mmCIF file of C-alpha atoms in Angstrom:
data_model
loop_
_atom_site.group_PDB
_atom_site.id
_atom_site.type_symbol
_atom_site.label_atom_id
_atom_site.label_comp_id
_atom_site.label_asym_id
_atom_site.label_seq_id
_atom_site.Cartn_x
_atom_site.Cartn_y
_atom_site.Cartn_z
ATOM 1 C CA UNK L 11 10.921 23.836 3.724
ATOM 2 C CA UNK L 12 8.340 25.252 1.239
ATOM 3 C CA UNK L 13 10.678 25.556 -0.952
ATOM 4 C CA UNK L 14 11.951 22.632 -0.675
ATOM 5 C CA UNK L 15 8.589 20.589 -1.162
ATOM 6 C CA UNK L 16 8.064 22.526 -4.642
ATOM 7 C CA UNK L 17 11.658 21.452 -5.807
ATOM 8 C CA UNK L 18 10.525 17.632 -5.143
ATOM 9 C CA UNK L 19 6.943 18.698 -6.504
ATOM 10 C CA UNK L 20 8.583 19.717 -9.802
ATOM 11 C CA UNK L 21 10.829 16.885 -10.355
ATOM 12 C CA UNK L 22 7.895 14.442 -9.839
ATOM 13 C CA UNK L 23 5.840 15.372 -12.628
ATOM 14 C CA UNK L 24 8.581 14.959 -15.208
ATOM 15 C CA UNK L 25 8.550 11.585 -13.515
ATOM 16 C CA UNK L 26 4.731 10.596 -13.838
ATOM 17 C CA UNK L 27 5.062 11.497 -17.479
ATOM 18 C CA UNK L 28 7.799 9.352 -18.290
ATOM 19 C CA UNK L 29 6.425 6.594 -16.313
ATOM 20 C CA UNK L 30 2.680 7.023 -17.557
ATOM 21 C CA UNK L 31 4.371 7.154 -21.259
ATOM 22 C CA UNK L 32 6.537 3.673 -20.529
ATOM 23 C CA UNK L 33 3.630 1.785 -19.070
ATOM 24 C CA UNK L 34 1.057 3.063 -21.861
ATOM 25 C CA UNK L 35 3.890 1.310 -24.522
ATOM 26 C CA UNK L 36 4.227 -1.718 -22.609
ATOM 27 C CA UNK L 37 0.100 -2.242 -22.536
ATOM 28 C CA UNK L 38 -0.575 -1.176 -25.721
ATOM 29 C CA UNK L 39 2.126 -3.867 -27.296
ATOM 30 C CA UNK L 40 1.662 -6.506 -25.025
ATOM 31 C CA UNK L 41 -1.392 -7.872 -26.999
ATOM 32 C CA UNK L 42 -4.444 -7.181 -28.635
ATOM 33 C CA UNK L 43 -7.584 -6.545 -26.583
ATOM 34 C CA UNK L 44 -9.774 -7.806 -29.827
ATOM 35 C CA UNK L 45 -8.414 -11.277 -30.192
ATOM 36 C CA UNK L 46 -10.767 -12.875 -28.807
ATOM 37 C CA UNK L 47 -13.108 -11.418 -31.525
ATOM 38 C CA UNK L 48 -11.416 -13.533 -34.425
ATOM 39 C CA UNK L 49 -12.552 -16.988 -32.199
ATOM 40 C CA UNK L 50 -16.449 -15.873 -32.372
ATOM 41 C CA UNK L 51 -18.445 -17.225 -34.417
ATOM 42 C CA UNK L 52 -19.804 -14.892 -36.834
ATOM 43 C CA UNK L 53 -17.169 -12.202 -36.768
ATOM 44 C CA UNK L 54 -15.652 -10.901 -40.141
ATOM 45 C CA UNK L 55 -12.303 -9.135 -40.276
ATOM 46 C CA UNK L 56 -15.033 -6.465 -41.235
ATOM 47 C CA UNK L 57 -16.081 -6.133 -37.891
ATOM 48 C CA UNK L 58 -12.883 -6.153 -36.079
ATOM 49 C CA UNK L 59 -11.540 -3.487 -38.179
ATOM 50 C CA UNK L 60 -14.612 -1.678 -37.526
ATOM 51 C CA UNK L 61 -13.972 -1.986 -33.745
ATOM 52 C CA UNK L 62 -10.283 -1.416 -34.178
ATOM 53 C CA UNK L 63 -11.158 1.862 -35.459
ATOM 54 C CA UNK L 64 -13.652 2.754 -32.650
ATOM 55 C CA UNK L 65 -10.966 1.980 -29.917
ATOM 56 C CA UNK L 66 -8.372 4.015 -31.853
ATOM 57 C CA UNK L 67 -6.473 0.915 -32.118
ATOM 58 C CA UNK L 68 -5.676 1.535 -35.984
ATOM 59 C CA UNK L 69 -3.546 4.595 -34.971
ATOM 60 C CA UNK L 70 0.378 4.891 -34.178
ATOM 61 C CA UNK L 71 0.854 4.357 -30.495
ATOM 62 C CA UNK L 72 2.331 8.044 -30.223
ATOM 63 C CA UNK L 73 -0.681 9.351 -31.300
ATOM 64 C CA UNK L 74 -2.944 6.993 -28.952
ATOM 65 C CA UNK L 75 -0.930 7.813 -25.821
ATOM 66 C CA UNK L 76 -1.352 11.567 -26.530
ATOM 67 C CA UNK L 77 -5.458 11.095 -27.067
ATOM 68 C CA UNK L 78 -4.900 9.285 -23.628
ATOM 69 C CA UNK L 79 -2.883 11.306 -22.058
ATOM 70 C CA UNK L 80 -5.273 14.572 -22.905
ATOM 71 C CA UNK L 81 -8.414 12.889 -21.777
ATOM 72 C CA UNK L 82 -6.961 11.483 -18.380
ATOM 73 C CA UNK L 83 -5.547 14.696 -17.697
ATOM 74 C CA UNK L 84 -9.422 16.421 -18.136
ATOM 75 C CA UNK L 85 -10.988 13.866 -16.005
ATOM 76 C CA UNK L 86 -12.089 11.634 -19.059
ATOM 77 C CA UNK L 87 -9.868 7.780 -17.979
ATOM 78 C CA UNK L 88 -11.833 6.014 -20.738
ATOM 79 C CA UNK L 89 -14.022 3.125 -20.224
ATOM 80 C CA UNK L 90 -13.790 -0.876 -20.113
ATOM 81 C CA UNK L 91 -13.035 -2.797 -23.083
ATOM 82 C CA UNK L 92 -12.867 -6.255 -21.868
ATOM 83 C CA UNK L 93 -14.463 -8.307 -24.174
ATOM 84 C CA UNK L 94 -18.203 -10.133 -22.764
ATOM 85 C CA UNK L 95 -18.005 -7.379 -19.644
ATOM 86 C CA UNK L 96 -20.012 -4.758 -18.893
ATOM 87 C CA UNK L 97 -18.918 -1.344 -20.152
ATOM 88 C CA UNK L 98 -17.798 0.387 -16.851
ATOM 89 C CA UNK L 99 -15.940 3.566 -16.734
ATOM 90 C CA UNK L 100 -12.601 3.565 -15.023
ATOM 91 C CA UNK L 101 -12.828 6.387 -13.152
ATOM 92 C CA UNK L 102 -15.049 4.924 -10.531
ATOM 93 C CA UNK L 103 -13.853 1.398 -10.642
ATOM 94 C CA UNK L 104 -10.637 2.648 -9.855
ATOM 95 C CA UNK L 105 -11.255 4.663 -7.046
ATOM 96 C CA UNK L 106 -13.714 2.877 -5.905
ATOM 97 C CA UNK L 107 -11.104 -0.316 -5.333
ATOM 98 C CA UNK L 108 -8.490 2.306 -4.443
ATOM 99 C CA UNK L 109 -11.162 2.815 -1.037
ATOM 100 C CA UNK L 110 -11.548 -0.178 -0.534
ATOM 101 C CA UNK L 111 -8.059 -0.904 -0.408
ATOM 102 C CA UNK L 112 -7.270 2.369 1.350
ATOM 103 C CA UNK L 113 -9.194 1.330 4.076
ATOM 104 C CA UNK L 114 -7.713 -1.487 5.111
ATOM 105 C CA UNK L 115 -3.817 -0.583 4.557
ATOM 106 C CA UNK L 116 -4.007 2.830 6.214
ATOM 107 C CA UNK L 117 -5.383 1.001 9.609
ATOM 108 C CA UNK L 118 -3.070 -1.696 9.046
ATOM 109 C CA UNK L 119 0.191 0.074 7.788
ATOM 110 C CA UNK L 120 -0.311 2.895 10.941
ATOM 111 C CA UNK L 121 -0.863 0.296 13.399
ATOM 112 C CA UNK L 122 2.218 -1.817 12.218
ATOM 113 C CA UNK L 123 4.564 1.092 12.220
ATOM 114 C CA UNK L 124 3.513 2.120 15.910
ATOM 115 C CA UNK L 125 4.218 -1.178 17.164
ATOM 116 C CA UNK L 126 6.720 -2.003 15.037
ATOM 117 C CA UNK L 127 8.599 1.531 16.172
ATOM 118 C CA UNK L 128 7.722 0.587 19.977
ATOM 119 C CA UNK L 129 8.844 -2.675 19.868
ATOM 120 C CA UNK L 130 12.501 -1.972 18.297
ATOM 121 C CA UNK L 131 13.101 0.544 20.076
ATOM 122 C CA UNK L 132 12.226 -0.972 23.404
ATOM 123 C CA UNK L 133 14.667 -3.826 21.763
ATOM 124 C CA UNK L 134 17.524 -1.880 21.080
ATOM 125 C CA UNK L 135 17.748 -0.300 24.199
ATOM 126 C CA UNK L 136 17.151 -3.467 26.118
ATOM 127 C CA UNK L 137 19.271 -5.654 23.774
ATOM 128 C CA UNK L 138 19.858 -9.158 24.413
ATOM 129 C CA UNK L 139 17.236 -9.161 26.737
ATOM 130 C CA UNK L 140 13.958 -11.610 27.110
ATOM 131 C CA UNK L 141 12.184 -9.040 25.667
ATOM 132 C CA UNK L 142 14.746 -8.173 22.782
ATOM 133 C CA UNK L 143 15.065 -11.876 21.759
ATOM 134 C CA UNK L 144 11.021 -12.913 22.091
ATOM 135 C CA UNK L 145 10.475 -9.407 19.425
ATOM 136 C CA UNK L 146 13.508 -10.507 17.603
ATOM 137 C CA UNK L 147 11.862 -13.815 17.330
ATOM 138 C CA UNK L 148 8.437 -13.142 16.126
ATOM 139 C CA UNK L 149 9.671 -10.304 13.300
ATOM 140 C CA UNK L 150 12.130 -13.878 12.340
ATOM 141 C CA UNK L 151 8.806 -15.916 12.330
ATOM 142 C CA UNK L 152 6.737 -13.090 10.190
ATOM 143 C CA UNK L 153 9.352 -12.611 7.647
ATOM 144 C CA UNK L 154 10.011 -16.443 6.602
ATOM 145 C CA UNK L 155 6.081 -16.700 6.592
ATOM 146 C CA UNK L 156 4.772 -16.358 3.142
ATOM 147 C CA UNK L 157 1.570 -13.514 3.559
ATOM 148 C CA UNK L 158 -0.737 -15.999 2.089
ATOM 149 C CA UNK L 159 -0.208 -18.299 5.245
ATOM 150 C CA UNK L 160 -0.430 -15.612 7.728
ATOM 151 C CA UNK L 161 -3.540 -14.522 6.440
ATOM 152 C CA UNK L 162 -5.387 -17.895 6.244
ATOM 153 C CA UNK L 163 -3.921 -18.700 9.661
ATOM 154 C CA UNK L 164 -5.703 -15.329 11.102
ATOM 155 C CA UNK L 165 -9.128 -15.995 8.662
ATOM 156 C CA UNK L 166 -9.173 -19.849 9.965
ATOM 157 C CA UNK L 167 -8.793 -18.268 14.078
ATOM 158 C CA UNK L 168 -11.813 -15.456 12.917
ATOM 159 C CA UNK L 169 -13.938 -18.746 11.796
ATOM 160 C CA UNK L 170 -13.253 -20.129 15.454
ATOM 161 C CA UNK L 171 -13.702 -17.173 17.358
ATOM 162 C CA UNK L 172 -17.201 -16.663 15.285
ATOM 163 C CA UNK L 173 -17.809 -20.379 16.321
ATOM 164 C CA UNK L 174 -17.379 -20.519 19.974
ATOM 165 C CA UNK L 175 -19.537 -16.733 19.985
ATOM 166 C CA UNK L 176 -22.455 -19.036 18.220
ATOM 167 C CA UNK L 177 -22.184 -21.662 20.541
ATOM 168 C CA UNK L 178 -22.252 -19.798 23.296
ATOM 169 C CA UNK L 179 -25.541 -18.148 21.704
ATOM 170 C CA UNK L 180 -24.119 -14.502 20.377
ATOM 171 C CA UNK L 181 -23.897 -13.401 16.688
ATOM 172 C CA UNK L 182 -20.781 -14.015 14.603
ATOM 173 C CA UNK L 183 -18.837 -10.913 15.469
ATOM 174 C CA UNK L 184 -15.632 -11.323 12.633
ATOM 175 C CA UNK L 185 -16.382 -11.157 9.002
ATOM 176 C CA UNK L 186 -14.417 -13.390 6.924
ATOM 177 C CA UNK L 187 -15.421 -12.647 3.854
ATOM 178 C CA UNK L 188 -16.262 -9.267 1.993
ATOM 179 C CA UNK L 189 -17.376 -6.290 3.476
ATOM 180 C CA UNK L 190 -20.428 -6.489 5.603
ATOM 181 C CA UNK L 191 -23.282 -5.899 3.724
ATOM 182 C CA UNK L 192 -25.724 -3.581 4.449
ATOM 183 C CA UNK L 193 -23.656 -1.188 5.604
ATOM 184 C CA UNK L 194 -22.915 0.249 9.446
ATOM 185 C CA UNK L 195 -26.019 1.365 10.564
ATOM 186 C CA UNK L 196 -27.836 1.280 13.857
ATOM 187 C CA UNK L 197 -26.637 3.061 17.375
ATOM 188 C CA UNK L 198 -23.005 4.085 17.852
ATOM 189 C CA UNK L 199 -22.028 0.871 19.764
ATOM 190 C CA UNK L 200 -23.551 -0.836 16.730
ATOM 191 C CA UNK L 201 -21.502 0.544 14.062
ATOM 192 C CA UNK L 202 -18.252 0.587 16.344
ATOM 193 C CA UNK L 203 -19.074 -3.739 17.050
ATOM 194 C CA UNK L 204 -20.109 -3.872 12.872
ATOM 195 C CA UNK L 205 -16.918 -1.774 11.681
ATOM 196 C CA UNK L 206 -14.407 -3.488 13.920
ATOM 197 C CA UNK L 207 -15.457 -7.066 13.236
ATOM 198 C CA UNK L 208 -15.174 -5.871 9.294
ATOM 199 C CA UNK L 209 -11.744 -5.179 9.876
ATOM 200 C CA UNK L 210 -9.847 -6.606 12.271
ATOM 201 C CA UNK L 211 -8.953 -9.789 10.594
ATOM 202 C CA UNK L 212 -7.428 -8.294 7.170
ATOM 203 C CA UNK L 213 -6.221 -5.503 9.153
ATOM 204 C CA UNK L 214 -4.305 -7.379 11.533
ATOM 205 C CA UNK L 215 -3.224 -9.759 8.530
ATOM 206 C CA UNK L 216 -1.561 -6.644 6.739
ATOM 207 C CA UNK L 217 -0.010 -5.803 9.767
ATOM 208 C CA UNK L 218 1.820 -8.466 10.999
ATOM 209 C CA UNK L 219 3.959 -8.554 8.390
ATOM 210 C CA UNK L 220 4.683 -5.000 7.906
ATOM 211 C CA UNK L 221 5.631 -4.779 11.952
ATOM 212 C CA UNK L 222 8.566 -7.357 11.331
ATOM 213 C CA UNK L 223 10.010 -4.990 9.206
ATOM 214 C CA UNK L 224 9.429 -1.813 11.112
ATOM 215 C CA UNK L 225 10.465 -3.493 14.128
ATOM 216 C CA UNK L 226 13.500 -5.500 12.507
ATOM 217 C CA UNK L 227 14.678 -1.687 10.832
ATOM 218 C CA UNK L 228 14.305 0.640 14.050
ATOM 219 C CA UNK L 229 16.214 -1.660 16.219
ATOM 220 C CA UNK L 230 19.192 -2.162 13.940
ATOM 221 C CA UNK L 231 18.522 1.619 13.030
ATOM 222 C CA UNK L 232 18.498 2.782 17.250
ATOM 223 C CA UNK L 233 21.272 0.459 18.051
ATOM 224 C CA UNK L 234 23.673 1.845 15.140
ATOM 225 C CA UNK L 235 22.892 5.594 16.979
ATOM 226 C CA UNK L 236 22.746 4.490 20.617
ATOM 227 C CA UNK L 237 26.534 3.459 19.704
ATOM 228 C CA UNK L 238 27.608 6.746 17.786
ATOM 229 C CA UNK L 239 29.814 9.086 18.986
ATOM 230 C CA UNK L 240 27.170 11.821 19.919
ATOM 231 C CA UNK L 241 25.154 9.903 21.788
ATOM 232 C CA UNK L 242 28.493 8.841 23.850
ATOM 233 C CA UNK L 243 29.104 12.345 24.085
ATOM 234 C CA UNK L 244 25.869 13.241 25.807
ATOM 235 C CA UNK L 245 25.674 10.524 28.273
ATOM 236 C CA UNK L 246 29.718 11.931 29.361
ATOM 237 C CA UNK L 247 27.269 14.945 30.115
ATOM 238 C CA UNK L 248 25.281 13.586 31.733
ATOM 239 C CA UNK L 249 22.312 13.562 30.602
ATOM 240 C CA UNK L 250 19.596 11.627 31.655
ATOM 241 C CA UNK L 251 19.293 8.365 29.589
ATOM 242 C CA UNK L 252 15.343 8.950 28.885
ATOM 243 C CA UNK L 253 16.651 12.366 27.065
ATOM 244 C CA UNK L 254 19.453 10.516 25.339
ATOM 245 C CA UNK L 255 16.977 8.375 23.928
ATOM 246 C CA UNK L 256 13.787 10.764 23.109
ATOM 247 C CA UNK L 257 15.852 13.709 22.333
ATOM 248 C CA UNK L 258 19.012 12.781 20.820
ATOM 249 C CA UNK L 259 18.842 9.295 19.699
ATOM 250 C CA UNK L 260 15.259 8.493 18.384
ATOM 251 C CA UNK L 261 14.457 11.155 15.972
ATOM 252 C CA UNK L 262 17.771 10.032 13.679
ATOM 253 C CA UNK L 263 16.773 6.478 14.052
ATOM 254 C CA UNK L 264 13.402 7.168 12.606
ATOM 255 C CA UNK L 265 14.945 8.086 8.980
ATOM 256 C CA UNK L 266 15.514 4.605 7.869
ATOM 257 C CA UNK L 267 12.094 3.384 9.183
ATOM 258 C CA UNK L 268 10.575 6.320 7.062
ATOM 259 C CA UNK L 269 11.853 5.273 3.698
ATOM 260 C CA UNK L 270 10.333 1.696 4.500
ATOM 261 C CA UNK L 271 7.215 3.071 5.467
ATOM 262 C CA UNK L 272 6.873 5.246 2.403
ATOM 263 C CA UNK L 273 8.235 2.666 0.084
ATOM 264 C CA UNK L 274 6.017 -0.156 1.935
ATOM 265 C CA UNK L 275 2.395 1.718 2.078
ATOM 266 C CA UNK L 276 2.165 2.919 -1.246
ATOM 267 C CA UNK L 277 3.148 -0.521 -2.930
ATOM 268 C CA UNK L 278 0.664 -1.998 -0.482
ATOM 269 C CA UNK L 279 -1.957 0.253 -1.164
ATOM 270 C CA UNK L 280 -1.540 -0.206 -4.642
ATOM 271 C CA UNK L 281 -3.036 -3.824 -4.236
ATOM 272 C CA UNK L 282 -2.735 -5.977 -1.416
ATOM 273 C CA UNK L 283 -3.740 -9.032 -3.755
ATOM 274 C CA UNK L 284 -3.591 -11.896 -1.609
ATOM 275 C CA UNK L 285 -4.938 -10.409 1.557
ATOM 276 C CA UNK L 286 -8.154 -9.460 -0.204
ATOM 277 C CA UNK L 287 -8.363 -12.909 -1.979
ATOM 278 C CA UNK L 288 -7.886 -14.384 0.993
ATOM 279 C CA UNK L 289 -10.815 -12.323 2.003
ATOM 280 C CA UNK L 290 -12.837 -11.510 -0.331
ATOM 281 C CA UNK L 291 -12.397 -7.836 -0.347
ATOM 282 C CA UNK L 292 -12.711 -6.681 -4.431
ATOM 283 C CA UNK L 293 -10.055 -3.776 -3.939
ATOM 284 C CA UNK L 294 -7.053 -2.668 -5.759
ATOM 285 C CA UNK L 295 -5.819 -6.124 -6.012
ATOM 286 C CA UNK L 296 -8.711 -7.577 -7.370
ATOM 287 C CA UNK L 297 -8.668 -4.918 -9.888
ATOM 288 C CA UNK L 298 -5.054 -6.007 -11.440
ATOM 289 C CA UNK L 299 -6.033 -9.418 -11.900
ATOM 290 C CA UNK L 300 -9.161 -9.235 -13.460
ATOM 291 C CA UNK L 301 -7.682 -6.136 -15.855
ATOM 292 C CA UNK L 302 -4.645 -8.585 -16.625
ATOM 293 C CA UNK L 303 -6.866 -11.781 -17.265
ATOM 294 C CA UNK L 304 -9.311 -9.784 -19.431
ATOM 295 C CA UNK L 305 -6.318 -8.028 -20.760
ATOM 296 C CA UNK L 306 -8.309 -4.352 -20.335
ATOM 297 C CA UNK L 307 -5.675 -1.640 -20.961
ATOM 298 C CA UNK L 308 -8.196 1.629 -19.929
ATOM 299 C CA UNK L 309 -8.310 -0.469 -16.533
ATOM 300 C CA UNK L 310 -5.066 -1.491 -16.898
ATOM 301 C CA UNK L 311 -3.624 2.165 -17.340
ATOM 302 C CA UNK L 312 -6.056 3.677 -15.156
ATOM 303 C CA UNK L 313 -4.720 1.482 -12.497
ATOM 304 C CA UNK L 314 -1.435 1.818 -13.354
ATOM 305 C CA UNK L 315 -1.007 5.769 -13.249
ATOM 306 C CA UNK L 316 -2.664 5.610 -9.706
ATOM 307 C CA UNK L 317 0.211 3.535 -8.233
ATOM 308 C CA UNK L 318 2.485 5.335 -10.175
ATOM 309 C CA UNK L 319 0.962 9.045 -8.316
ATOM 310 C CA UNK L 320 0.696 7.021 -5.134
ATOM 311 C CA UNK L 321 4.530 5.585 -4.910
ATOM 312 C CA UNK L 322 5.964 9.552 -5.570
ATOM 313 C CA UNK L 323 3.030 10.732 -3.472
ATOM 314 C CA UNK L 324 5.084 8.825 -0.937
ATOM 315 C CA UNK L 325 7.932 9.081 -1.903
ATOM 316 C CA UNK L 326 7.767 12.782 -1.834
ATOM 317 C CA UNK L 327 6.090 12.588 1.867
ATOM 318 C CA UNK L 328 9.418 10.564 2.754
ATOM 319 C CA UNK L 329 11.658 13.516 1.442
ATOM 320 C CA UNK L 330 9.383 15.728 3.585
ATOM 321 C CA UNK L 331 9.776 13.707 6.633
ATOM 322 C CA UNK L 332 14.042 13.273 5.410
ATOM 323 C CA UNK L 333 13.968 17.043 5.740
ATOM 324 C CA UNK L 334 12.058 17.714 9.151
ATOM 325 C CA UNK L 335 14.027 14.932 10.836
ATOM 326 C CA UNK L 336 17.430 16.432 9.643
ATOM 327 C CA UNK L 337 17.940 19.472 8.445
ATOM 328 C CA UNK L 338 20.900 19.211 6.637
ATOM 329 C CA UNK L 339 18.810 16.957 4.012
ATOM 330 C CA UNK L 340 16.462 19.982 3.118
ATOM 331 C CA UNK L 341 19.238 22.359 3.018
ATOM 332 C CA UNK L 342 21.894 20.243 1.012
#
C-alpha cells in the first residue's frame, strides 16, 4: 500500500505542473489587468508602461510563469492587483475563503454521504418497497431542483423558524446571512446553540443535493452486486443475509460511491458559489467571482492552483480508498 500511495504521489506532481502551467497561459492572455488604466483621467501611456513593468507584465509569458512558479513554490503567491482595491496578499485571502468554505462542505459533504450510503442501501435491499420508492423519489425531486432553489427554499424556512422563535419570545436561533459575528463565545451550551444555528441552514442546503447522488449511486451500485454471481454463491451457503450484505456485498458497492465522493467534495470545496450567495458566506466562491469581475490573475492563480491540489488531493484519496476496498486495484 505504501508503495502504492508514492506511485500516485509521483504521478500527481507532473500533473499540478502541467495544470498550474495551462491555467497561468490562459489568465495571463485572457486580458489585461491595466485596461482600465487607459479610461482614467490623467493617465499617460507613461504610466501604464511604468506599471506594466512593475507587474512584470512587459516580459514573455515563459519567463513570468517561471518568476511565478518560483515564488509560489517558496511561500511568496503574490499580491492583489485589481485595480481601485486594496492591496491584499493572496496567501491569506485564499485560505482564509478556503476555511470558510471548508467548513461548511466537510459537515455537509460527510453528512450527505452517510445518509445518502444508508438510504441506498436500505433501498436496494428492500427494492420496490414504500421505503425504496419514497428515497427513490426525493433523490428524483433533488436532482431536477436547480441548487439555487433548494437553498432559498431552506433560507426562506430558517426566516420562519427564526419568526415563530421571536414570537413566541426566544432569540432568532438560525443565521441567514454571514457568519455570526462576534464569534462563539460564552458557556459550552452557548457555543454548541451559536455554532449550530451558523450552520445548519447552508449545511443542510449542500447536502441535500449531494445525498441524491450518493443515495441514487449506492443503490444502483448494491443492487448490481446483490445480483452477482458471488453473492448468489454465498447465500447457496448459507450464509446469513446480514453477512451477505455487510461482509460480502457492501464493501464492493462502496467503490462507485467513492469516486463520486472524491470527485464531488473537492469541486465543491473549491467554491460552492451559489450556496454562499445565497447566504452570504464570502468563501471560495465569493473569491472566483470577485477575482473574475476585477479580472485579478495573483487571485485568480492563487485560487486556481488550490483547486487544482485539492481535486488530485482527492483524487489520490479515491485511489487509496480503490485500493483498500479491493485489492486487486493496488496490486494491478
Amino acid at each position: 500500500m505504501i508503495r502504492y500511495i508514492i506511485r500516485r504521489l509521483l504521478i500527481s506532481i507532473p500533473i499540478l505542473l502541467i495544470g498550474s502551467f495551462a491555467c497561468y497561459v490562459l489568465v495571463a492572455t485572457a486580458g489585461n489587468p491595466l485596461a482600465e488604466m487607459r479610461f482614467r483621467p490623467g493617465v499617460t501611456e507613461a504610466d501604464i508602461k511604468a506599471a506594466e513593468i512593475s507587474l512584470g507584465l512587459d516580459k514573455p509569458v515563459v519567463v513570468r510563469y517561471w518568476n511565478w512558479l518560483t515564488d509560489f513554490l517558496s511561500g511568496d503567491w503574490g499580491q492583489s492587483i485589481a485595480l481601485g482595491q486594496a492591496k491584499t496578499a493572496v496567501y491569506p485571502a485564499v485560505t482564509d475563503a478556503l476555511w470558510t468554505t471548508g467548513r461548511l462542505v466537510i459537515g455537509a459533504e460527510l453528512l450527505a454521504l452517510t445518509l445518502g450510503v444508508s438510504v441506498g442501501v436500505l433501498a436496494a435491499v428492500r427494492q420496490y418497497s414504500i421505503f425504496d420508492y419514497l428515497a427513490t423519489s426525493t433523490a428524483f425531486l433533488m436532482f431536477s431542483m436547480p441548487i439555487f432553489c433548494v437553498a432559498v427554499i431552506v433560507k426562506n424556512y430558517g426566516i420562519q423558524f427564526n419568526n415563530v422563535l421571536e414570537s413566541m419570545g426566544l432569540d432568532r436561533w438560525l443565521t441567514t446571512a454571514g457568519p455570526r459575528p462576534g464569534g462563539f463565545s460564552g458557556s459550552f451550551g452557548e457555543v454548541i446553540f451559536k455554532y449550530t444555528g451558523t450552520f445548519l441552514l447552508p449545511t443542510v442546503a449542500l447536502m441535500l443535493i449531494s445525498f441524491a447522488a450518493y443515495s441514487r449511486f449506492e443503490r444502483a451500485s448494491m443492487l448490481e452486486i446483490l445480483h452477482s454471481d458471488f453473492v448468489r454463491t454465498a447465500r447457496a451457503k448459507g450464509i446469513s443475509q446480514s453477512r451477505v450484505i455487510f461482509r460480502h456485498a457492501f464493501r464492493n458497492a462502496l467503490i462507485p460511491v467513492a469516486t463520486l465522493f472524491s470527485l464531488n467534495f473537492g469541486a465543491v470545496l473549491s467554491g460552492a458559489i451559489i450556496t454562499e450567495t445565497v447566504f452570504g458566506w464570502a468563501g471560495m466562491g465569493t473569491l472566483l467571482v470577485n477575482s473574475v469581475r476585477q479580472f485579478d490573475p495573483p487571485m485568480l492563480m492563487g485560487w486556481l492552483m488550490v483547486t487544482a491540489t485539492l481535486v488530485v488531493l482527492f483524487n489520490l484519496i479515491a485511489d487509496v480508498v480503490y485500493g483498500i476496498l479491493d485489492p486487486r486495484i493496488r496490486l494491478g
